[in-house]
Short mmCIF file of C-alpha atoms in Angstrom, two decimals:
data_model
loop_
_atom_site.label_atom_id
_atom_site.label_comp_id
_atom_site.label_asym_id
_atom_site.label_seq_id
_atom_site.Cartn_x
_atom_site.Cartn_y
_atom_site.Cartn_z
CA MET A 1 189.23 134.69 58.27
CA MET A 2 187.36 131.21 59.08
CA ASN A 3 183.47 131.46 59.99
CA LYS A 4 182.89 131.26 63.23
CA VAL A 5 179.53 131.73 65.90
CA GLU A 6 178.87 132.39 69.40
CA LEU A 7 175.75 132.11 71.03
CA LEU A 8 174.16 135.27 72.20
CA GLY A 9 171.60 133.89 74.44
CA HIS A 10 169.46 130.98 74.82
CA TYR A 11 165.50 130.50 76.64
CA GLY A 12 163.74 127.74 77.02
CA SER A 13 164.32 123.88 77.89
CA ASP A 14 163.35 120.18 77.88
CA ILE A 15 160.80 121.19 80.77
CA THR A 16 159.47 124.64 78.12
CA HIS A 17 158.68 122.03 75.43
CA ALA A 18 157.17 118.92 77.94
CA GLN A 19 154.85 121.68 79.66
CA SER A 20 153.29 123.29 76.18
CA ALA A 21 152.34 119.98 75.34
CA TRP A 22 150.97 119.08 78.98
CA THR A 23 148.92 122.70 78.03
CA SER A 24 146.63 120.17 76.22
CA THR A 25 145.58 118.48 79.82
CA SER A 26 147.41 120.02 83.10
CA ARG A 27 150.38 122.16 82.68
CA ASP A 28 151.03 120.84 86.47
CA LEU A 29 154.00 119.83 87.33
CA THR A 30 154.10 116.76 89.54
CA GLU A 31 157.50 114.41 90.12
CA ASP A 32 155.45 112.00 87.69
CA LYS A 33 154.96 114.07 85.35
CA LEU A 34 159.10 114.94 85.61
CA ASN A 35 159.94 111.56 85.10
CA ARG A 36 158.14 111.21 81.80
CA VAL A 37 159.69 114.05 80.34
CA ASP A 38 161.79 112.21 78.09
CA LYS A 39 159.32 109.79 76.64
CA LEU A 40 157.38 112.39 76.36
CA LEU A 41 159.98 114.53 74.09
CA ASN A 42 160.64 111.75 72.04
CA MET A 43 156.76 111.41 71.76
CA LEU A 44 156.64 114.65 70.19
CA ALA A 45 159.89 114.32 68.21
CA SER A 46 158.71 110.67 66.41
CA GLU A 47 154.97 110.90 65.65
CA GLY A 48 155.88 115.16 63.83
CA HIS A 49 154.24 116.78 67.32
CA HIS A 50 156.80 119.40 66.79
CA THR A 51 154.45 122.63 67.60
CA PRO A 52 155.60 122.60 71.66
CA PHE A 53 159.01 122.40 70.45
CA GLU A 54 158.65 126.19 68.90
CA LYS A 55 158.46 127.58 72.27
CA SER A 56 162.07 127.69 72.93
CA SER A 57 164.46 129.89 71.18
CA LEU A 58 168.84 129.82 70.51
CA HIS A 59 169.87 133.37 69.39
CA PHE A 60 173.60 133.67 67.85
CA LEU A 61 175.41 135.65 65.98
CA VAL A 62 177.75 135.08 63.23
CA THR A 63 180.50 135.91 60.61
CA VAL A 64 179.93 133.79 57.40
CA ASP A 65 181.28 133.52 53.99
CA GLN A 66 178.47 134.76 50.96
CA ALA A 67 177.64 131.40 50.09
CA THR A 68 176.98 130.50 54.02
CA HIS A 69 175.23 133.50 54.17
CA ILE A 70 172.51 132.29 51.34
CA HIS A 71 172.40 128.85 52.72
CA LEU A 72 171.34 130.85 56.26
CA LEU A 73 168.59 132.94 54.48
CA LYS A 74 166.41 130.00 53.02
CA HIS A 75 165.56 128.92 56.12
CA ARG A 76 162.43 131.06 56.64
CA ILE A 77 159.80 129.74 59.47
CA GLY A 78 160.95 130.02 62.94
CA VAL A 79 164.18 131.60 61.92
CA SER A 80 164.74 136.12 62.24
CA ILE A 81 167.94 137.06 60.40
CA ASN A 82 169.23 140.80 60.61
CA GLY A 83 173.27 141.05 58.89
CA GLU A 84 175.31 143.60 57.81
CA SER A 85 174.39 145.25 55.24
CA ALA A 86 177.06 146.97 52.94
CA ARG A 87 174.33 149.52 51.27
CA TYR A 88 174.02 151.41 54.26
CA LYS A 89 177.46 151.05 55.56
CA GLU A 90 180.99 150.54 54.36
CA LEU A 91 182.51 147.65 55.50
CA LYS A 92 185.11 149.03 57.06
CA GLU A 93 187.28 145.47 58.35
CA ASP A 94 187.55 143.45 54.94
CA LYS A 95 187.12 140.26 56.49
CA THR A 96 187.33 137.54 54.24
CA TYR A 97 187.06 133.69 53.95
CA ILE A 98 189.56 131.50 52.52
CA PRO A 99 189.25 127.71 52.15
CA ASP A 100 191.45 125.99 54.41
CA ASP A 101 190.82 121.82 52.48
CA TRP A 102 192.76 123.73 49.37
CA PRO A 103 196.15 123.54 48.01
CA ARG A 104 198.68 126.37 49.55
CA GLU A 105 199.30 127.38 46.04
CA TRP A 106 194.83 128.48 46.03
CA GLU A 107 194.99 129.81 48.80
CA GLU A 108 197.69 132.42 47.99
CA LYS A 109 195.56 132.88 44.67
CA LEU A 110 192.60 133.40 46.03
CA LEU A 111 193.71 135.77 49.37
CA ASP A 112 196.07 137.70 46.47
CA LEU A 113 192.69 138.47 44.42
CA SER A 114 190.32 139.52 47.96
CA GLN A 115 192.48 141.72 48.66
CA VAL A 116 193.12 143.67 44.88
CA THR A 117 189.11 143.23 44.84
CA ASN A 118 188.88 144.90 49.08
CA MET A 119 191.66 147.78 47.60
CA ALA A 120 189.44 148.28 44.93
CA TYR A 121 185.93 148.53 46.60
CA HIS A 122 187.02 151.18 49.38
CA GLU A 123 189.01 153.20 45.83
CA CYS A 124 186.14 152.61 44.00
CA ILE A 125 183.58 154.11 47.21
CA GLU A 126 185.85 157.00 47.38
CA ALA A 127 186.13 157.50 43.64
CA LEU A 128 182.21 157.63 42.81
CA ALA A 129 181.17 159.50 45.89
CA PRO A 130 181.62 162.84 44.13
CA VAL A 131 180.10 161.97 40.96
CA VAL A 132 176.53 159.77 42.45
CA GLY A 133 176.78 160.34 45.74
CA ARG A 134 178.03 158.39 49.15
CA LYS A 135 175.29 156.34 49.22
CA ARG A 136 174.64 154.94 45.77
CA ALA A 137 178.53 155.13 45.70
CA LYS A 138 178.44 152.79 48.55
CA GLU A 139 175.56 150.18 47.67
CA SER A 140 177.38 150.07 43.89
CA ALA A 141 180.71 149.62 44.56
CA ARG A 142 179.44 146.47 45.86
CA PHE A 143 179.97 144.93 43.31
CA PHE A 144 183.69 144.19 43.77
CA LYS A 145 183.25 142.35 46.79
CA MET A 146 183.59 138.55 46.03
CA PHE A 147 181.78 135.76 47.15
CA ASN A 148 183.84 134.56 50.37
CA SER A 149 183.15 137.80 51.37
CA GLN A 150 182.30 137.90 54.82
CA ILE A 151 179.60 139.44 56.57
CA THR A 152 178.50 139.08 60.41
CA MET A 153 174.86 138.23 61.00
CA ASP A 154 172.36 138.06 64.19
CA VAL A 155 170.18 134.78 63.88
CA THR A 156 167.43 133.34 65.92
CA PHE A 157 166.36 129.97 66.03
CA ASN A 158 163.12 128.54 67.55
CA TRP A 159 163.80 124.72 68.80
CA ARG A 160 161.61 123.37 65.66
CA SER A 161 163.46 125.30 62.97
CA PHE A 162 166.88 124.41 64.32
CA TYR A 163 166.10 120.78 63.86
CA HIS A 164 165.60 121.62 60.25
CA PHE A 165 168.32 123.74 59.95
CA GLN A 166 170.39 120.51 60.94
CA GLN A 167 168.70 118.43 58.98
CA LEU A 168 169.51 119.78 55.93
CA ARG A 169 172.87 120.94 56.52
CA ASN A 170 174.26 119.49 58.76
CA SER A 171 174.69 116.88 56.27
CA GLU A 172 177.07 115.52 54.10
CA HIS A 173 175.27 116.58 50.97
CA ALA A 174 175.53 120.01 52.74
CA GLN A 175 178.14 122.35 51.24
CA ILE A 176 181.07 121.71 53.98
CA GLU A 177 181.04 125.26 54.99
CA VAL A 178 177.23 125.73 56.42
CA ARG A 179 178.20 122.66 57.59
CA GLU A 180 180.63 123.27 59.89
CA LEU A 181 178.73 126.05 61.20
CA ALA A 182 175.32 123.92 62.01
CA GLN A 183 177.36 121.25 64.21
CA GLU A 184 179.25 124.41 65.59
CA MET A 185 176.17 125.36 66.90
CA LEU A 186 174.37 122.44 67.67
CA ASP A 187 178.03 121.48 69.68
CA ILE A 188 177.94 124.87 71.41
CA VAL A 189 173.77 123.21 72.24
CA LYS A 190 175.11 120.14 73.78
CA ASN A 191 178.04 122.21 75.97
CA LEU A 192 175.35 124.54 77.80
CA GLU A 193 175.83 125.19 81.57
CA GLY A 194 173.48 122.68 82.73
CA ASN A 195 172.13 120.80 80.18
CA PRO A 196 168.81 122.50 79.52
CA PHE A 197 168.15 120.89 76.40
CA GLU A 198 169.80 117.11 76.60
CA LYS A 199 165.96 114.99 76.50
CA THR A 200 164.90 116.98 73.24
CA ILE A 201 168.60 116.88 71.45
CA GLU A 202 168.28 113.09 72.34
CA ALA A 203 164.45 112.83 71.44
CA PHE A 204 165.70 114.87 68.04
CA LYS A 205 168.76 112.01 67.38
CA LEU A 206 170.51 115.31 67.36
#
């Protein structure tokens, strides 16, 4: 299966970011201030005054391969991540990522090998459980899981950390799998009802 992402929820908006910045003077929202939100956000983004952008949050559920999982784990500041644990439970569903830009022959070879190792994973748990206990069997049988094995993760960014993630991962230099994930996340945010982050997206030129 392909990697996938869905938005579980979000908090904040352009106004949230602007009002946070205005706290240093006055948080009162006047018509004049509302007309200057875009200019303020542009200034904050371009001058590196990014603290106000920490006040919003974007909450995603993703299913990704192990390589993308590792890329996500490298983002720790302003990011909260919880994921499936193959140590505490047997992964009953064998979720496997197969690149779609490979020749068909190599896609099939990877799929065949994945099916063999997934079967060995389940068989190993059953064989080892009477010997070393089910807990140790589950955690050690994971060694049969390949790098294209997928897990589901719960990921929350504040806007500042989301921008940093987009800078690094939605780039031509990033691995295609994490780049596609980053782009899909951004597309979801851009298409939120009411476009609550429209001016913030423009300010950061995303």
